């Protein structure tokens, strides 16, 4: 039996979610834009999914726009907010997901924005006093900072950063793809203007996500076409995806406390066992800090190991699926931009383990044992 410890890349679909989606794959196939009964039934289902999501995130239905996932949502908010508000300067960090980093990189290359990167402290957290000074120097900037880093798990204080952005009149976008469905977002408290989610990160289906656009900070559409999603995102809706997203979020909120307690316990177990069995193990970013990093992610480096690719390969051979960095680049040869930014002098290879409610404590024990065994055979590490 293989062990899956790559839940930050994607999570298995919850069977309850699948049951909710099934009727919309088979019987209820109408196009929600059709005005006949087939269409109206599906339209009603989409709107009730939107209502559910809005209730859970504590916002209004008009502020939720369904998308094809996190990448589209990040692109849409960044490009459209920059256009709508004639933003000249964007403040971001060197450890954003590529959906943000590459989007901003392209805009900067085209000369459309000036990109300023905020300093990070020695654990990889955003230096808030530097952020304040950047905001002071740049009027009406756009700030894009992720809520939780997908590689090392570092968490950002969304309420504090949104307060700072408000103070300096900045538009605040946060990539919350790793935290929606894992933490209770209250969008009346955290005054972020645009945030993003992807259902497959919380046991929903792939290819479906959302963006929240605060009603007093509206932006122009990004995907042009039909009048779907209140003309904010053209294209026939991914109906069963949307139904699955709402169901997955409902389950996540229903079981949130127990879920956090359980998964956090798995992470704590792995930290303890790794320290016990692999002396000199390093925890990347602030991954070891249970309060300041995602409870679903643990990012480690083997002492003096420069061969993370071989290590991952060997773990894979031993039946353990983990990742070397972000999912999107785990098959690529170039190193992680996050670890490069955090440890520019080091060639340390990293392994990201990420957990879900479907993992068992024994999965952790087996993974640590395999890692310890692999580590004791340097020849296998190249
Ligand atoms: C932080 C973060 N942002 C954005 C994305 C992209 O989401 P999607 O794969 O749904 O496009 C991911 C997925 O890995 C992510 O972890």
mmCIF file of C-alpha atoms and ligand atoms in Angstrom:
data_model
loop_
_atom_site.group_PDB
_atom_site.id
_atom_site.type_symbol
_atom_site.label_atom_id
_atom_site.label_comp_id
_atom_site.label_asym_id
_atom_site.label_seq_id
_atom_site.Cartn_x
_atom_site.Cartn_y
_atom_site.Cartn_z
ATOM 1 C CA UNK A 1 0.000 0.000 0.000
ATOM 2 C CA UNK A 2 1.433 3.358 -0.985
ATOM 3 C CA UNK A 3 1.478 6.234 1.461
ATOM 4 C CA UNK A 4 0.307 9.613 0.211
ATOM 5 C CA UNK A 5 1.984 12.551 1.947
ATOM 6 C CA UNK A 6 1.590 15.182 -0.762
ATOM 7 C CA UNK A 7 -1.703 16.786 0.251
ATOM 8 C CA UNK A 8 -0.480 20.331 -0.410
ATOM 9 C CA UNK A 9 -0.231 19.313 -4.073
ATOM 10 C CA UNK A 10 -3.734 17.906 -4.088
ATOM 11 C CA UNK A 11 -6.063 15.993 -1.792
ATOM 12 C CA UNK A 12 -8.169 12.917 -2.448
ATOM 13 C CA UNK A 13 -11.816 13.632 -3.247
ATOM 14 C CA UNK A 14 -14.117 13.088 -0.279
ATOM 15 C CA UNK A 15 -16.723 10.418 -1.239
ATOM 16 C CA UNK A 16 -19.447 12.651 0.257
ATOM 17 C CA UNK A 17 -18.387 15.347 -2.199
ATOM 18 C CA UNK A 18 -18.523 12.876 -5.072
ATOM 19 C CA UNK A 19 -22.092 11.882 -4.092
ATOM 20 C CA UNK A 20 -23.141 15.540 -4.166
ATOM 21 C CA UNK A 21 -21.568 16.013 -7.615
ATOM 22 C CA UNK A 22 -22.938 12.845 -9.243
ATOM 23 C CA UNK A 23 -26.475 14.019 -10.111
ATOM 24 C CA UNK A 24 -24.983 17.006 -11.964
ATOM 25 C CA UNK A 25 -22.853 14.675 -14.078
ATOM 26 C CA UNK A 26 -25.780 12.464 -15.001
ATOM 27 C CA UNK A 27 -29.387 13.690 -14.622
ATOM 28 C CA UNK A 28 -29.031 17.429 -14.079
ATOM 29 C CA UNK A 29 -26.981 18.250 -17.149
ATOM 30 C CA UNK A 30 -28.736 21.455 -18.256
ATOM 31 C CA UNK A 31 -26.824 24.598 -19.109
ATOM 32 C CA UNK A 32 -27.401 27.007 -16.234
ATOM 33 C CA UNK A 33 -27.818 29.859 -18.717
ATOM 34 C CA UNK A 34 -30.779 28.132 -20.382
ATOM 35 C CA UNK A 35 -34.093 29.596 -19.300
ATOM 36 C CA UNK A 36 -36.023 26.312 -19.525
ATOM 37 C CA UNK A 37 -36.564 23.944 -16.612
ATOM 38 C CA UNK A 38 -33.368 21.930 -17.222
ATOM 39 C CA UNK A 39 -31.318 25.110 -17.054
ATOM 40 C CA UNK A 40 -33.224 26.683 -14.168
ATOM 41 C CA UNK A 41 -32.682 23.657 -11.954
ATOM 42 C CA UNK A 42 -28.931 23.806 -12.455
ATOM 43 C CA UNK A 43 -28.851 27.603 -12.058
ATOM 44 C CA UNK A 44 -30.605 27.220 -8.694
ATOM 45 C CA UNK A 45 -28.016 24.651 -7.591
ATOM 46 C CA UNK A 46 -25.131 26.959 -8.514
ATOM 47 C CA UNK A 47 -26.705 29.861 -6.659
ATOM 48 C CA UNK A 48 -27.281 27.780 -3.572
ATOM 49 C CA UNK A 49 -23.621 26.634 -3.733
ATOM 50 C CA UNK A 50 -22.594 30.296 -3.921
ATOM 51 C CA UNK A 51 -24.834 31.126 -0.949
ATOM 52 C CA UNK A 52 -23.274 28.335 1.094
ATOM 53 C CA UNK A 53 -19.722 29.448 0.269
ATOM 54 C CA UNK A 54 -20.532 33.100 1.053
ATOM 55 C CA UNK A 55 -22.044 32.155 4.418
ATOM 56 C CA UNK A 56 -18.975 30.132 5.347
ATOM 57 C CA UNK A 57 -16.505 32.855 4.355
ATOM 58 C CA UNK A 58 -18.728 35.556 5.903
ATOM 59 C CA UNK A 59 -19.203 37.617 2.767
ATOM 60 C CA UNK A 60 -22.036 38.276 0.325
ATOM 61 C CA UNK A 61 -22.963 36.085 -2.645
ATOM 62 C CA UNK A 62 -22.116 38.908 -5.072
ATOM 63 C CA UNK A 63 -18.524 38.769 -3.881
ATOM 64 C CA UNK A 64 -17.945 35.120 -4.892
ATOM 65 C CA UNK A 65 -16.957 34.303 -8.474
ATOM 66 C CA UNK A 66 -16.272 30.724 -9.458
ATOM 67 C CA UNK A 67 -13.178 30.032 -11.578
ATOM 68 C CA UNK A 68 -11.221 27.093 -12.972
ATOM 69 C CA UNK A 69 -8.943 27.048 -9.917
ATOM 70 C CA UNK A 70 -6.364 28.981 -7.964
ATOM 71 C CA UNK A 71 -4.151 29.960 -10.887
ATOM 72 C CA UNK A 72 -6.941 31.576 -12.866
ATOM 73 C CA UNK A 73 -8.246 33.360 -9.778
ATOM 74 C CA UNK A 74 -4.792 34.770 -8.942
ATOM 75 C CA UNK A 75 -4.209 35.887 -12.546
ATOM 76 C CA UNK A 76 -7.649 37.459 -12.785
ATOM 77 C CA UNK A 77 -7.395 39.478 -9.595
ATOM 78 C CA UNK A 78 -3.855 40.677 -10.227
ATOM 79 C CA UNK A 79 -4.253 41.641 -13.876
ATOM 80 C CA UNK A 80 -7.710 43.167 -13.456
ATOM 81 C CA UNK A 81 -7.047 45.044 -10.220
ATOM 82 C CA UNK A 82 -3.893 46.543 -11.751
ATOM 83 C CA UNK A 83 -5.929 47.614 -14.819
ATOM 84 C CA UNK A 84 -8.944 48.843 -12.922
ATOM 85 C CA UNK A 85 -7.050 50.901 -10.347
ATOM 86 C CA UNK A 86 -4.199 51.981 -12.647
ATOM 87 C CA UNK A 87 -1.762 50.482 -10.200
ATOM 88 C CA UNK A 88 1.849 51.491 -10.777
ATOM 89 C CA UNK A 89 3.607 49.601 -7.996
ATOM 90 C CA UNK A 90 3.053 46.063 -6.788
ATOM 91 C CA UNK A 91 4.505 44.909 -3.497
ATOM 92 C CA UNK A 92 4.935 41.167 -3.207
ATOM 93 C CA UNK A 93 7.381 38.612 -1.802
ATOM 94 C CA UNK A 94 10.019 36.365 -3.354
ATOM 95 C CA UNK A 95 8.248 33.228 -2.108
ATOM 96 C CA UNK A 96 4.829 33.553 -3.725
ATOM 97 C CA UNK A 97 3.372 30.674 -5.728
ATOM 98 C CA UNK A 98 4.208 30.796 -9.436
ATOM 99 C CA UNK A 99 0.570 31.715 -10.156
ATOM 100 C CA UNK A 100 1.400 35.069 -8.571
ATOM 101 C CA UNK A 101 5.156 35.300 -9.098
ATOM 102 C CA UNK A 102 5.055 34.612 -12.826
ATOM 103 C CA UNK A 103 1.994 36.783 -13.416
ATOM 104 C CA UNK A 104 3.681 39.759 -11.753
ATOM 105 C CA UNK A 105 6.954 38.944 -13.504
ATOM 106 C CA UNK A 106 5.270 39.166 -16.918
ATOM 107 C CA UNK A 107 3.574 42.474 -16.052
ATOM 108 C CA UNK A 108 6.860 43.914 -14.789
ATOM 109 C CA UNK A 109 8.675 42.749 -17.925
ATOM 110 C CA UNK A 110 6.048 44.440 -20.071
ATOM 111 C CA UNK A 111 6.771 47.649 -18.169
ATOM 112 C CA UNK A 112 3.225 47.797 -16.801
ATOM 113 C CA UNK A 113 4.211 47.745 -13.120
ATOM 114 C CA UNK A 114 7.167 48.344 -10.868
ATOM 115 C CA UNK A 115 7.638 45.290 -8.681
ATOM 116 C CA UNK A 116 8.933 45.715 -5.124
ATOM 117 C CA UNK A 117 9.761 42.665 -3.036
ATOM 118 C CA UNK A 118 9.329 42.806 0.700
ATOM 119 C CA UNK A 119 12.116 41.533 2.949
ATOM 120 C CA UNK A 120 11.705 38.263 4.809
ATOM 121 C CA UNK A 121 13.061 37.495 8.255
ATOM 122 C CA UNK A 122 15.386 34.565 8.948
ATOM 123 C CA UNK A 123 12.424 32.172 9.184
ATOM 124 C CA UNK A 124 10.913 33.395 5.937
ATOM 125 C CA UNK A 125 8.144 35.546 7.444
ATOM 126 C CA UNK A 126 7.279 38.880 5.856
ATOM 127 C CA UNK A 127 9.076 41.773 7.549
ATOM 128 C CA UNK A 128 6.071 43.942 8.405
ATOM 129 C CA UNK A 129 8.091 47.072 9.138
ATOM 130 C CA UNK A 130 9.673 46.830 5.676
ATOM 131 C CA UNK A 131 6.202 46.327 4.221
ATOM 132 C CA UNK A 132 5.078 49.491 6.007
ATOM 133 C CA UNK A 133 8.000 51.488 4.625
ATOM 134 C CA UNK A 134 7.313 50.217 1.077
ATOM 135 C CA UNK A 135 3.669 51.204 1.474
ATOM 136 C CA UNK A 136 4.690 54.633 2.720
ATOM 137 C CA UNK A 137 6.915 55.181 -0.330
ATOM 138 C CA UNK A 138 4.350 53.958 -2.851
ATOM 139 C CA UNK A 139 0.910 55.491 -2.943
ATOM 140 C CA UNK A 140 -2.006 53.304 -4.004
ATOM 141 C CA UNK A 141 0.088 50.203 -4.476
ATOM 142 C CA UNK A 142 -1.218 46.680 -4.875
ATOM 143 C CA UNK A 143 0.016 44.226 -2.263
ATOM 144 C CA UNK A 144 0.047 40.520 -3.097
ATOM 145 C CA UNK A 145 1.107 38.290 -0.224
ATOM 146 C CA UNK A 146 0.060 34.712 0.270
ATOM 147 C CA UNK A 147 -1.711 33.609 3.443
ATOM 148 C CA UNK A 148 0.296 30.397 3.697
ATOM 149 C CA UNK A 149 3.305 29.360 1.718
ATOM 150 C CA UNK A 150 2.669 26.091 -0.121
ATOM 151 C CA UNK A 151 6.245 24.851 0.234
ATOM 152 C CA UNK A 152 7.322 25.674 3.772
ATOM 153 C CA UNK A 153 3.906 26.469 5.249
ATOM 154 C CA UNK A 154 4.727 29.902 6.747
ATOM 155 C CA UNK A 155 1.549 31.771 7.711
ATOM 156 C CA UNK A 156 0.914 35.490 7.250
ATOM 157 C CA UNK A 157 -1.179 37.543 9.676
ATOM 158 C CA UNK A 158 -3.946 38.464 7.213
ATOM 159 C CA UNK A 159 -5.736 40.828 9.578
ATOM 160 C CA UNK A 160 -2.587 42.817 10.328
ATOM 161 C CA UNK A 161 -1.534 43.068 6.703
ATOM 162 C CA UNK A 162 -5.040 44.039 5.611
ATOM 163 C CA UNK A 163 -5.002 46.743 8.316
ATOM 164 C CA UNK A 164 -1.699 48.083 6.986
ATOM 165 C CA UNK A 165 -2.997 48.091 3.420
ATOM 166 C CA UNK A 166 -6.104 49.970 4.527
ATOM 167 C CA UNK A 167 -3.957 52.549 6.297
ATOM 168 C CA UNK A 168 -2.010 53.271 3.100
ATOM 169 C CA UNK A 169 -4.858 52.892 0.615
ATOM 170 C CA UNK A 170 -3.391 49.793 -1.022
ATOM 171 C CA UNK A 171 -5.325 47.041 -2.783
ATOM 172 C CA UNK A 172 -4.672 43.777 -0.948
ATOM 173 C CA UNK A 173 -4.702 40.448 -2.792
ATOM 174 C CA UNK A 174 -3.891 37.289 -0.910
ATOM 175 C CA UNK A 175 -3.390 33.847 -2.394
ATOM 176 C CA UNK A 176 -5.279 31.779 0.171
ATOM 177 C CA UNK A 177 -5.249 28.571 -1.863
ATOM 178 C CA UNK A 178 -3.562 26.596 0.921
ATOM 179 C CA UNK A 179 -5.789 27.899 3.726
ATOM 180 C CA UNK A 180 -9.380 28.067 2.457
ATOM 181 C CA UNK A 181 -10.981 24.865 3.748
ATOM 182 C CA UNK A 182 -8.298 24.489 6.413
ATOM 183 C CA UNK A 183 -8.859 27.614 8.510
ATOM 184 C CA UNK A 184 -12.014 29.642 9.209
ATOM 185 C CA UNK A 185 -11.776 32.751 7.084
ATOM 186 C CA UNK A 186 -13.854 35.657 8.302
ATOM 187 C CA UNK A 187 -13.852 38.223 5.532
ATOM 188 C CA UNK A 188 -15.448 40.850 7.745
ATOM 189 C CA UNK A 189 -12.404 40.710 10.017
ATOM 190 C CA UNK A 190 -9.618 40.266 7.484
ATOM 191 C CA UNK A 191 -10.283 43.121 5.070
ATOM 192 C CA UNK A 192 -8.468 41.546 2.166
ATOM 193 C CA UNK A 193 -9.854 42.873 -1.140
ATOM 194 C CA UNK A 194 -9.295 39.805 -3.284
ATOM 195 C CA UNK A 195 -8.601 36.221 -2.296
ATOM 196 C CA UNK A 196 -8.454 32.880 -4.041
ATOM 197 C CA UNK A 197 -9.213 29.204 -3.442
ATOM 198 C CA UNK A 198 -8.985 25.851 -5.207
ATOM 199 C CA UNK A 199 -11.366 23.021 -4.280
ATOM 200 C CA UNK A 200 -8.844 20.235 -4.835
ATOM 201 C CA UNK A 201 -6.779 21.448 -1.870
ATOM 202 C CA UNK A 202 -9.615 20.570 0.535
ATOM 203 C CA UNK A 203 -10.976 17.271 -0.793
ATOM 204 C CA UNK A 204 -13.011 18.839 -3.585
ATOM 205 C CA UNK A 205 -12.636 18.334 -7.339
ATOM 206 C CA UNK A 206 -9.776 19.618 -9.488
ATOM 207 C CA UNK A 207 -10.273 22.382 -12.029
ATOM 208 C CA UNK A 208 -12.572 24.454 -9.873
ATOM 209 C CA UNK A 209 -11.908 27.371 -7.591
ATOM 210 C CA UNK A 210 -13.091 30.806 -6.704
ATOM 211 C CA UNK A 211 -12.158 34.376 -6.213
ATOM 212 C CA UNK A 212 -13.587 36.692 -3.631
ATOM 213 C CA UNK A 213 -13.752 40.313 -4.780
ATOM 214 C CA UNK A 214 -14.790 42.755 -2.054
ATOM 215 C CA UNK A 215 -17.856 44.698 -3.143
ATOM 216 C CA UNK A 216 -16.366 48.127 -2.599
ATOM 217 C CA UNK A 217 -13.217 47.156 -4.563
ATOM 218 C CA UNK A 218 -14.741 45.783 -7.742
ATOM 219 C CA UNK A 219 -12.517 44.923 -10.681
ATOM 220 C CA UNK A 220 -13.079 44.522 -14.417
ATOM 221 C CA UNK A 221 -13.604 41.012 -15.805
ATOM 222 C CA UNK A 222 -10.553 38.999 -16.818
ATOM 223 C CA UNK A 223 -12.130 36.198 -18.883
ATOM 224 C CA UNK A 224 -14.442 37.861 -21.407
ATOM 225 C CA UNK A 225 -17.374 36.057 -22.958
ATOM 226 C CA UNK A 226 -20.942 35.387 -21.883
ATOM 227 C CA UNK A 227 -22.693 36.944 -18.936
ATOM 228 C CA UNK A 228 -21.940 34.076 -16.561
ATOM 229 C CA UNK A 229 -20.816 34.855 -13.015
ATOM 230 C CA UNK A 230 -22.532 38.257 -13.215
ATOM 231 C CA UNK A 231 -20.437 39.023 -16.313
ATOM 232 C CA UNK A 232 -17.275 38.682 -14.248
ATOM 233 C CA UNK A 233 -16.127 35.407 -15.800
ATOM 234 C CA UNK A 234 -17.434 34.283 -19.168
ATOM 235 C CA UNK A 235 -17.843 30.602 -20.035
ATOM 236 C CA UNK A 236 -20.294 27.844 -19.201
ATOM 237 C CA UNK A 237 -19.908 27.042 -15.542
ATOM 238 C CA UNK A 238 -18.152 23.915 -14.308
ATOM 239 C CA UNK A 239 -21.390 22.910 -12.643
ATOM 240 C CA UNK A 240 -20.366 19.717 -10.858
ATOM 241 C CA UNK A 241 -17.074 21.368 -9.896
ATOM 242 C CA UNK A 242 -18.925 24.241 -8.243
ATOM 243 C CA UNK A 243 -21.317 21.855 -6.458
ATOM 244 C CA UNK A 244 -18.299 19.823 -5.292
ATOM 245 C CA UNK A 245 -16.418 22.910 -4.110
ATOM 246 C CA UNK A 246 -19.343 24.071 -1.976
ATOM 247 C CA UNK A 247 -19.880 20.594 -0.525
ATOM 248 C CA UNK A 248 -16.175 20.196 0.242
ATOM 249 C CA UNK A 249 -16.110 23.578 1.995
ATOM 250 C CA UNK A 250 -19.254 22.692 3.956
ATOM 251 C CA UNK A 251 -17.641 19.448 5.160
ATOM 252 C CA UNK A 252 -14.390 21.265 5.949
ATOM 253 C CA UNK A 253 -16.206 23.779 8.165
ATOM 254 C CA UNK A 254 -18.408 21.095 9.747
ATOM 255 C CA UNK A 255 -15.373 19.052 10.786
ATOM 256 C CA UNK A 256 -12.852 21.876 11.136
ATOM 257 C CA UNK A 257 -11.951 21.641 14.833
ATOM 258 C CA UNK A 258 -11.514 17.888 14.837
ATOM 259 C CA UNK A 259 -9.712 18.035 11.505
ATOM 260 C CA UNK A 260 -7.189 20.614 12.760
ATOM 261 C CA UNK A 261 -6.605 18.712 15.996
ATOM 262 C CA UNK A 262 -6.020 15.447 14.139
ATOM 263 C CA UNK A 263 -3.840 16.684 11.277
ATOM 264 C CA UNK A 264 -1.811 18.954 13.556
ATOM 265 C CA UNK A 265 -1.184 15.865 15.693
ATOM 266 C CA UNK A 266 0.198 14.043 12.645
ATOM 267 C CA UNK A 267 2.579 16.902 11.945
ATOM 268 C CA UNK A 268 3.712 17.101 15.570
ATOM 269 C CA UNK A 269 4.305 13.332 15.510
ATOM 270 C CA UNK A 270 6.451 13.608 12.416
ATOM 271 C CA UNK A 271 8.523 16.464 13.864
ATOM 272 C CA UNK A 272 9.141 14.476 17.030
ATOM 273 C CA UNK A 273 10.039 11.241 15.228
ATOM 274 C CA UNK A 274 12.305 12.966 12.723
ATOM 275 C CA UNK A 275 14.235 14.669 15.513
ATOM 276 C CA UNK A 276 14.527 11.354 17.324
ATOM 277 C CA UNK A 277 15.625 9.276 14.352
ATOM 278 C CA UNK A 278 17.515 11.708 12.133
ATOM 279 C CA UNK A 279 19.914 13.821 14.170
ATOM 280 C CA UNK A 280 20.774 17.053 12.392
ATOM 281 C CA UNK A 281 17.537 17.206 10.430
ATOM 282 C CA UNK A 282 16.664 20.766 9.400
ATOM 283 C CA UNK A 283 13.185 22.265 9.251
ATOM 284 C CA UNK A 284 12.809 24.785 6.455
ATOM 285 C CA UNK A 285 11.153 28.164 6.823
ATOM 286 C CA UNK A 286 9.141 28.137 10.025
ATOM 287 C CA UNK A 287 7.802 24.673 9.272
ATOM 288 C CA UNK A 288 8.570 23.356 12.741
ATOM 289 C CA UNK A 289 6.535 26.084 14.434
ATOM 290 C CA UNK A 290 3.031 24.660 14.798
ATOM 291 C CA UNK A 291 1.475 28.071 15.413
ATOM 292 C CA UNK A 292 3.151 30.002 12.622
ATOM 293 C CA UNK A 293 2.980 27.470 9.816
ATOM 294 C CA UNK A 294 0.342 25.386 8.093
ATOM 295 C CA UNK A 295 -0.627 22.347 10.145
ATOM 296 C CA UNK A 296 -0.789 20.412 6.893
ATOM 297 C CA UNK A 297 2.809 21.021 5.745
ATOM 298 C CA UNK A 298 6.242 20.016 6.998
ATOM 299 C CA UNK A 299 9.321 20.883 4.957
ATOM 300 C CA UNK A 300 12.641 19.299 5.905
ATOM 301 C CA UNK A 301 16.198 18.969 4.690
ATOM 302 C CA UNK A 302 18.508 16.109 5.399
ATOM 303 C CA UNK A 303 21.784 17.126 6.995
ATOM 304 C CA UNK A 304 24.433 17.767 4.343
ATOM 305 C CA UNK A 305 22.267 16.237 1.654
ATOM 306 C CA UNK A 306 22.433 17.858 -1.752
ATOM 307 C CA UNK A 307 20.533 15.154 -3.538
ATOM 308 C CA UNK A 308 16.910 15.842 -2.827
ATOM 309 C CA UNK A 309 15.857 14.580 -6.218
ATOM 310 C CA UNK A 310 17.387 11.179 -5.483
ATOM 311 C CA UNK A 311 15.875 11.222 -2.036
ATOM 312 C CA UNK A 312 12.414 11.862 -3.421
ATOM 313 C CA UNK A 313 12.983 9.218 -6.063
ATOM 314 C CA UNK A 314 14.027 6.729 -3.397
ATOM 315 C CA UNK A 315 11.070 7.611 -1.213
ATOM 316 C CA UNK A 316 8.856 7.039 -4.223
ATOM 317 C CA UNK A 317 10.444 3.639 -4.829
ATOM 318 C CA UNK A 318 9.711 2.782 -1.213
ATOM 319 C CA UNK A 319 6.038 3.623 -1.704
ATOM 320 C CA UNK A 320 5.937 7.131 -0.290
ATOM 321 C CA UNK A 321 4.593 10.045 -2.307
ATOM 322 C CA UNK A 322 6.035 13.340 -1.123
ATOM 323 C CA UNK A 323 7.237 16.415 -2.913
ATOM 324 C CA UNK A 324 10.418 18.401 -3.369
ATOM 325 C CA UNK A 325 8.774 21.777 -3.331
ATOM 326 C CA UNK A 326 5.674 23.091 -4.985
ATOM 327 C CA UNK A 327 3.614 20.523 -6.856
ATOM 328 C CA UNK A 328 3.799 22.458 -10.047
ATOM 329 C CA UNK A 329 7.573 22.191 -10.193
ATOM 330 C CA UNK A 330 8.130 18.825 -8.533
ATOM 331 C CA UNK A 331 8.842 17.184 -11.877
ATOM 332 C CA UNK A 332 11.123 19.971 -13.014
ATOM 333 C CA UNK A 333 14.857 20.046 -12.537
ATOM 334 C CA UNK A 334 15.241 23.647 -11.424
ATOM 335 C CA UNK A 335 15.346 24.157 -7.684
ATOM 336 C CA UNK A 336 12.640 25.673 -5.590
ATOM 337 C CA UNK A 337 12.479 29.481 -5.831
ATOM 338 C CA UNK A 338 11.198 29.508 -2.249
ATOM 339 C CA UNK A 339 14.196 27.675 -0.807
ATOM 340 C CA UNK A 340 16.546 29.663 -3.045
ATOM 341 C CA UNK A 341 15.074 32.878 -1.643
ATOM 342 C CA UNK A 342 15.269 31.649 1.950
ATOM 343 C CA UNK A 343 18.694 30.002 1.753
ATOM 344 C CA UNK A 344 20.607 31.581 -1.138
ATOM 345 C CA UNK A 345 23.942 30.241 0.074
ATOM 346 C CA UNK A 346 22.802 26.681 0.573
ATOM 347 C CA UNK A 347 22.259 23.884 -1.896
ATOM 348 C CA UNK A 348 20.147 21.982 0.595
ATOM 349 C CA UNK A 349 17.618 19.658 -0.944
ATOM 350 C CA UNK A 350 14.209 19.625 0.637
ATOM 351 C CA UNK A 351 11.330 17.233 1.051
ATOM 352 C CA UNK A 352 7.845 18.518 1.671
ATOM 353 C CA UNK A 353 5.516 16.179 3.530
ATOM 354 C CA UNK A 354 1.903 17.296 3.637
ATOM 355 C CA UNK A 355 -0.924 15.656 5.516
ATOM 356 C CA UNK A 356 -4.684 15.209 5.397
ATOM 357 C CA UNK A 357 -7.512 13.661 7.369
ATOM 358 C CA UNK A 358 -7.002 10.441 5.404
ATOM 359 C CA UNK A 359 -3.471 9.895 6.756
ATOM 360 C CA UNK A 360 -2.898 7.584 9.689
ATOM 361 C CA UNK A 361 -0.278 7.928 12.427
ATOM 362 C CA UNK A 362 1.323 4.756 11.024
ATOM 363 C CA UNK A 363 1.882 6.559 7.696
ATOM 364 C CA UNK A 364 4.086 8.994 9.560
ATOM 365 C CA UNK A 365 5.965 6.231 11.346
ATOM 366 C CA UNK A 366 6.640 4.362 8.114
ATOM 367 C CA UNK A 367 7.757 7.529 6.293
ATOM 368 C CA UNK A 368 10.220 8.439 9.042
ATOM 369 C CA UNK A 369 11.555 4.901 9.172
ATOM 370 C CA UNK A 370 12.086 4.804 5.403
ATOM 371 C CA UNK A 371 13.736 8.218 5.474
ATOM 372 C CA UNK A 372 16.063 7.171 8.278
ATOM 373 C CA UNK A 373 16.979 3.984 6.430
ATOM 374 C CA UNK A 374 17.614 5.815 3.184
ATOM 375 C CA UNK A 375 19.697 8.346 4.976
ATOM 376 C CA UNK A 376 21.892 5.717 6.507
ATOM 377 C CA UNK A 377 22.809 4.437 3.019
ATOM 378 C CA UNK A 378 24.617 7.403 1.466
ATOM 379 C CA UNK A 379 25.447 5.351 -1.630
ATOM 380 C CA UNK A 380 21.750 5.365 -2.526
ATOM 381 C CA UNK A 381 21.663 9.113 -2.281
ATOM 382 C CA UNK A 382 24.183 9.396 -5.101
HETATM 383 C C1 LIG B 1 -0.474 28.695 -2.912
HETATM 384 C C2 LIG B 1 -1.022 28.209 -4.214
HETATM 385 N N1 LIG B 1 -1.507 29.093 -5.088
HETATM 386 C C3 LIG B 1 -2.032 28.718 -6.271
HETATM 387 C C4 LIG B 1 -2.060 27.395 -6.633
HETATM 388 C C5 LIG B 1 -2.630 27.009 -7.955
HETATM 389 O O1 LIG B 1 -3.891 26.427 -7.819
HETATM 390 P P1 LIG B 1 -4.517 25.552 -9.014
HETATM 391 O O2 LIG B 1 -3.676 24.337 -9.148
HETATM 392 O O3 LIG B 1 -5.924 25.256 -8.564
HETATM 393 O O4 LIG B 1 -4.514 26.379 -10.231
HETATM 394 C C6 LIG B 1 -1.538 26.425 -5.764
HETATM 395 C C7 LIG B 1 -1.486 24.993 -6.139
HETATM 396 O O5 LIG B 1 -0.468 24.342 -6.000
HETATM 397 C C8 LIG B 1 -1.012 26.848 -4.511
HETATM 398 O O6 LIG B 1 -0.508 25.980 -3.630
#
